[in-house]
């Protein structure tokens, strides 16, 4: 990081950390230690309740939407506290939830995702209002007019496919926000205005 700072002193530097994941030893993540490096300007986390095992679209016991929201808020609070102790702002660089019923089709409803985003974005707004160390949040991920190839069983991205915001090695459309997702866009726009 010192080398990067010697090349460019006009930009902030971060690691792109996902935070204290469910398996820090496997992921190799020690959030406090990694972000305590003086050249690191701010901390980052990602919040994906599906991937963390906190949410199941079939409302499995222990993995309902209210439980996932509570766990996500606790995760945010934990990382905000660590970031504040390091005197560095926290940025949630990816916040997402799958479409209703875990479906990836663009026509599937987004009511659970919209509720999740409302709850978490409201929490971030509270933190900002209290002067807590949260510097911002980004939802995951904008697909716009892009749509996944519907004729492929693996749903991965291949050269020539439209971009959907999901990494190429993951099922396309999993967390995508499409141009037609008016309710999701309203949630995001309302937060951005605040």
Short mmCIF file of C-alpha atoms in Angstrom, two decimals:
data_model
loop_
_atom_site.label_atom_id
_atom_site.label_comp_id
_atom_site.label_asym_id
_atom_site.label_seq_id
_atom_site.Cartn_x
_atom_site.Cartn_y
_atom_site.Cartn_z
CA UNK A 1 0.00 0.00 0.00
CA UNK A 2 2.91 2.35 0.64
CA UNK A 3 4.06 1.79 -2.95
CA UNK A 4 0.59 2.68 -4.28
CA UNK A 5 0.50 5.85 -2.17
CA UNK A 6 3.90 6.85 -3.58
CA UNK A 7 2.46 6.62 -7.11
CA UNK A 8 -0.74 8.51 -6.36
CA UNK A 9 -1.35 10.75 -3.37
CA UNK A 10 -4.61 12.20 -4.70
CA UNK A 11 -6.85 9.16 -4.20
CA UNK A 12 -8.02 7.21 -1.22
CA UNK A 13 -6.98 3.60 -0.82
CA UNK A 14 -8.91 0.62 0.54
CA UNK A 15 -8.74 -3.15 0.38
CA UNK A 16 -12.20 -4.02 -0.93
CA UNK A 17 -12.73 -6.30 2.06
CA UNK A 18 -15.96 -8.23 2.48
CA UNK A 19 -15.60 -7.85 6.25
CA UNK A 20 -15.58 -10.50 8.95
CA UNK A 21 -17.10 -13.19 6.80
CA UNK A 22 -18.71 -16.34 8.17
CA UNK A 23 -15.35 -18.09 7.93
CA UNK A 24 -12.55 -15.60 8.60
CA UNK A 25 -9.88 -18.30 8.72
CA UNK A 26 -10.89 -19.67 5.33
CA UNK A 27 -11.30 -16.23 3.77
CA UNK A 28 -8.17 -14.97 5.48
CA UNK A 29 -9.97 -11.89 6.74
CA UNK A 30 -8.87 -10.10 9.89
CA UNK A 31 -10.84 -6.91 9.44
CA UNK A 32 -9.24 -4.88 12.23
CA UNK A 33 -5.65 -5.90 11.48
CA UNK A 34 -5.95 -5.47 7.71
CA UNK A 35 -7.51 -2.02 7.98
CA UNK A 36 -5.15 -0.78 10.69
CA UNK A 37 -2.46 -0.25 8.04
CA UNK A 38 -1.92 3.51 8.05
CA UNK A 39 -2.02 3.84 4.24
CA UNK A 40 -5.52 2.32 4.13
CA UNK A 41 -7.88 5.30 4.15
CA UNK A 42 -11.25 3.62 4.71
CA UNK A 43 -12.79 0.25 5.43
CA UNK A 44 -15.25 -1.74 3.34
CA UNK A 45 -17.71 -4.56 3.86
CA UNK A 46 -20.24 -6.38 1.75
CA UNK A 47 -23.62 -7.61 2.98
CA UNK A 48 -25.20 -10.53 1.14
CA UNK A 49 -27.56 -12.41 3.50
CA UNK A 50 -28.04 -15.22 0.96
CA UNK A 51 -24.32 -15.90 0.70
CA UNK A 52 -23.83 -15.57 4.48
CA UNK A 53 -26.53 -18.19 5.16
CA UNK A 54 -28.72 -15.64 6.94
CA UNK A 55 -31.61 -15.65 4.49
CA UNK A 56 -33.53 -18.24 2.57
CA UNK A 57 -36.31 -17.21 0.22
CA UNK A 58 -38.39 -20.19 1.45
CA UNK A 59 -38.45 -18.63 4.96
CA UNK A 60 -36.59 -21.52 6.55
CA UNK A 61 -36.47 -21.27 10.36
CA UNK A 62 -33.64 -18.96 11.41
CA UNK A 63 -33.34 -17.57 7.89
CA UNK A 64 -36.41 -15.38 7.45
CA UNK A 65 -36.25 -11.83 6.15
CA UNK A 66 -36.64 -10.22 9.62
CA UNK A 67 -33.86 -12.43 10.97
CA UNK A 68 -31.62 -11.60 8.02
CA UNK A 69 -32.24 -7.87 8.51
CA UNK A 70 -31.39 -8.15 12.21
CA UNK A 71 -28.16 -10.02 11.44
CA UNK A 72 -27.22 -7.53 8.72
CA UNK A 73 -27.77 -4.61 11.11
CA UNK A 74 -25.62 -6.30 13.75
CA UNK A 75 -22.92 -6.94 11.12
CA UNK A 76 -23.04 -3.28 10.09
CA UNK A 77 -22.84 -2.14 13.72
CA UNK A 78 -19.91 -4.47 14.46
CA UNK A 79 -17.89 -3.20 11.49
CA UNK A 80 -18.83 0.42 12.11
CA UNK A 81 -17.50 0.09 15.66
CA UNK A 82 -14.21 -1.38 14.47
CA UNK A 83 -13.89 1.30 11.77
CA UNK A 84 -14.58 4.06 14.28
CA UNK A 85 -11.92 2.64 16.61
CA UNK A 86 -9.47 2.86 13.69
CA UNK A 87 -10.62 6.43 12.88
CA UNK A 88 -11.60 5.36 9.38
CA UNK A 89 -14.97 5.62 7.64
CA UNK A 90 -16.77 2.45 6.60
CA UNK A 91 -18.24 2.01 3.12
CA UNK A 92 -20.67 -0.79 2.39
CA UNK A 93 -19.43 -1.41 -1.12
CA UNK A 94 -22.02 -4.08 -1.95
CA UNK A 95 -25.46 -4.63 -0.47
CA UNK A 96 -27.81 -7.11 -2.07
CA UNK A 97 -30.50 -9.74 -1.76
CA UNK A 98 -31.89 -12.13 -4.36
CA UNK A 99 -35.27 -11.66 -5.99
CA UNK A 100 -38.35 -13.22 -4.39
CA UNK A 101 -38.35 -17.02 -4.21
CA UNK A 102 -34.65 -16.99 -5.11
CA UNK A 103 -35.59 -16.68 -8.77
CA UNK A 104 -33.27 -14.98 -11.22
CA UNK A 105 -35.78 -14.15 -13.93
CA UNK A 106 -36.19 -10.41 -14.51
CA UNK A 107 -39.98 -10.67 -14.23
CA UNK A 108 -39.80 -12.09 -10.68
CA UNK A 109 -40.97 -9.76 -7.88
CA UNK A 110 -38.53 -7.92 -5.65
CA UNK A 111 -40.62 -7.21 -2.53
CA UNK A 112 -38.26 -8.95 -0.08
CA UNK A 113 -35.20 -7.32 -1.59
CA UNK A 114 -36.91 -3.93 -1.52
CA UNK A 115 -37.81 -4.38 2.15
CA UNK A 116 -34.26 -5.48 2.96
CA UNK A 117 -32.77 -2.46 1.15
CA UNK A 118 -35.22 -0.08 2.87
CA UNK A 119 -34.30 -1.42 6.30
CA UNK A 120 -30.54 -1.34 5.75
CA UNK A 121 -30.47 1.99 3.94
CA UNK A 122 -32.59 3.49 6.72
CA UNK A 123 -30.06 2.14 9.24
CA UNK A 124 -27.23 3.78 7.30
CA UNK A 125 -29.20 7.04 7.29
CA UNK A 126 -29.51 6.81 11.09
CA UNK A 127 -25.77 6.22 11.43
CA UNK A 128 -25.02 9.22 9.23
CA UNK A 129 -27.40 11.38 11.25
CA UNK A 130 -25.70 10.30 14.49
CA UNK A 131 -22.27 11.11 13.08
CA UNK A 132 -21.27 7.45 13.13
CA UNK A 133 -18.37 6.37 10.91
CA UNK A 134 -20.31 5.23 7.85
CA UNK A 135 -19.18 6.94 4.67
CA UNK A 136 -21.69 5.46 2.23
CA UNK A 137 -23.29 2.42 0.67
CA UNK A 138 -23.67 0.93 -2.80
CA UNK A 139 -26.34 -1.57 -3.79
CA UNK A 140 -25.42 -4.61 -5.89
CA UNK A 141 -25.72 -4.60 -8.83
CA UNK A 142 -27.06 -2.48 -11.65
CA UNK A 143 -28.01 -4.46 -14.76
CA UNK A 144 -30.10 -1.79 -16.46
CA UNK A 145 -31.26 -3.19 -19.79
CA UNK A 146 -28.91 -6.19 -19.55
CA UNK A 147 -30.59 -9.58 -19.23
CA UNK A 148 -29.04 -13.00 -18.60
CA UNK A 149 -29.06 -15.57 -21.39
CA UNK A 150 -32.23 -17.55 -20.67
CA UNK A 151 -31.27 -20.60 -22.71
CA UNK A 152 -28.26 -21.62 -20.62
CA UNK A 153 -28.64 -23.98 -17.69
CA UNK A 154 -25.54 -22.79 -15.82
CA UNK A 155 -26.66 -19.13 -16.10
CA UNK A 156 -23.00 -17.98 -16.19
CA UNK A 157 -21.77 -15.07 -18.30
CA UNK A 158 -19.96 -15.78 -21.55
CA UNK A 159 -18.32 -13.43 -24.04
CA UNK A 160 -21.02 -11.67 -26.03
CA UNK A 161 -23.68 -11.90 -23.30
CA UNK A 162 -25.26 -8.76 -21.89
CA UNK A 163 -23.80 -7.48 -18.62
CA UNK A 164 -26.02 -7.92 -15.57
CA UNK A 165 -23.81 -6.70 -12.73
CA UNK A 166 -23.10 -10.19 -11.39
CA UNK A 167 -19.57 -11.62 -11.58
CA UNK A 168 -19.06 -13.83 -14.67
CA UNK A 169 -18.51 -16.97 -12.60
CA UNK A 170 -21.85 -16.61 -10.78
CA UNK A 171 -25.40 -17.11 -12.02
CA UNK A 172 -26.41 -14.02 -13.94
CA UNK A 173 -29.40 -12.09 -12.65
CA UNK A 174 -28.93 -13.31 -9.10
CA UNK A 175 -28.66 -9.86 -7.52
CA UNK A 176 -29.38 -7.76 -10.62
CA UNK A 177 -31.35 -4.53 -10.46
CA UNK A 178 -33.00 -4.07 -13.85
CA UNK A 179 -34.31 -0.93 -15.46
CA UNK A 180 -37.84 -2.32 -15.01
CA UNK A 181 -37.46 -2.75 -11.21
CA UNK A 182 -39.34 0.46 -10.42
CA UNK A 183 -39.89 -0.33 -6.73
CA UNK A 184 -36.22 -1.14 -6.12
CA UNK A 185 -35.14 1.96 -7.98
CA UNK A 186 -37.51 4.07 -5.84
CA UNK A 187 -35.97 2.67 -2.64
CA UNK A 188 -32.48 3.51 -3.91
CA UNK A 189 -33.50 6.96 -5.16
CA UNK A 190 -35.19 7.81 -1.84
CA UNK A 191 -32.03 6.88 0.06
CA UNK A 192 -29.82 8.84 -2.36
CA UNK A 193 -31.92 11.97 -1.76
CA UNK A 194 -31.41 11.65 1.99
#
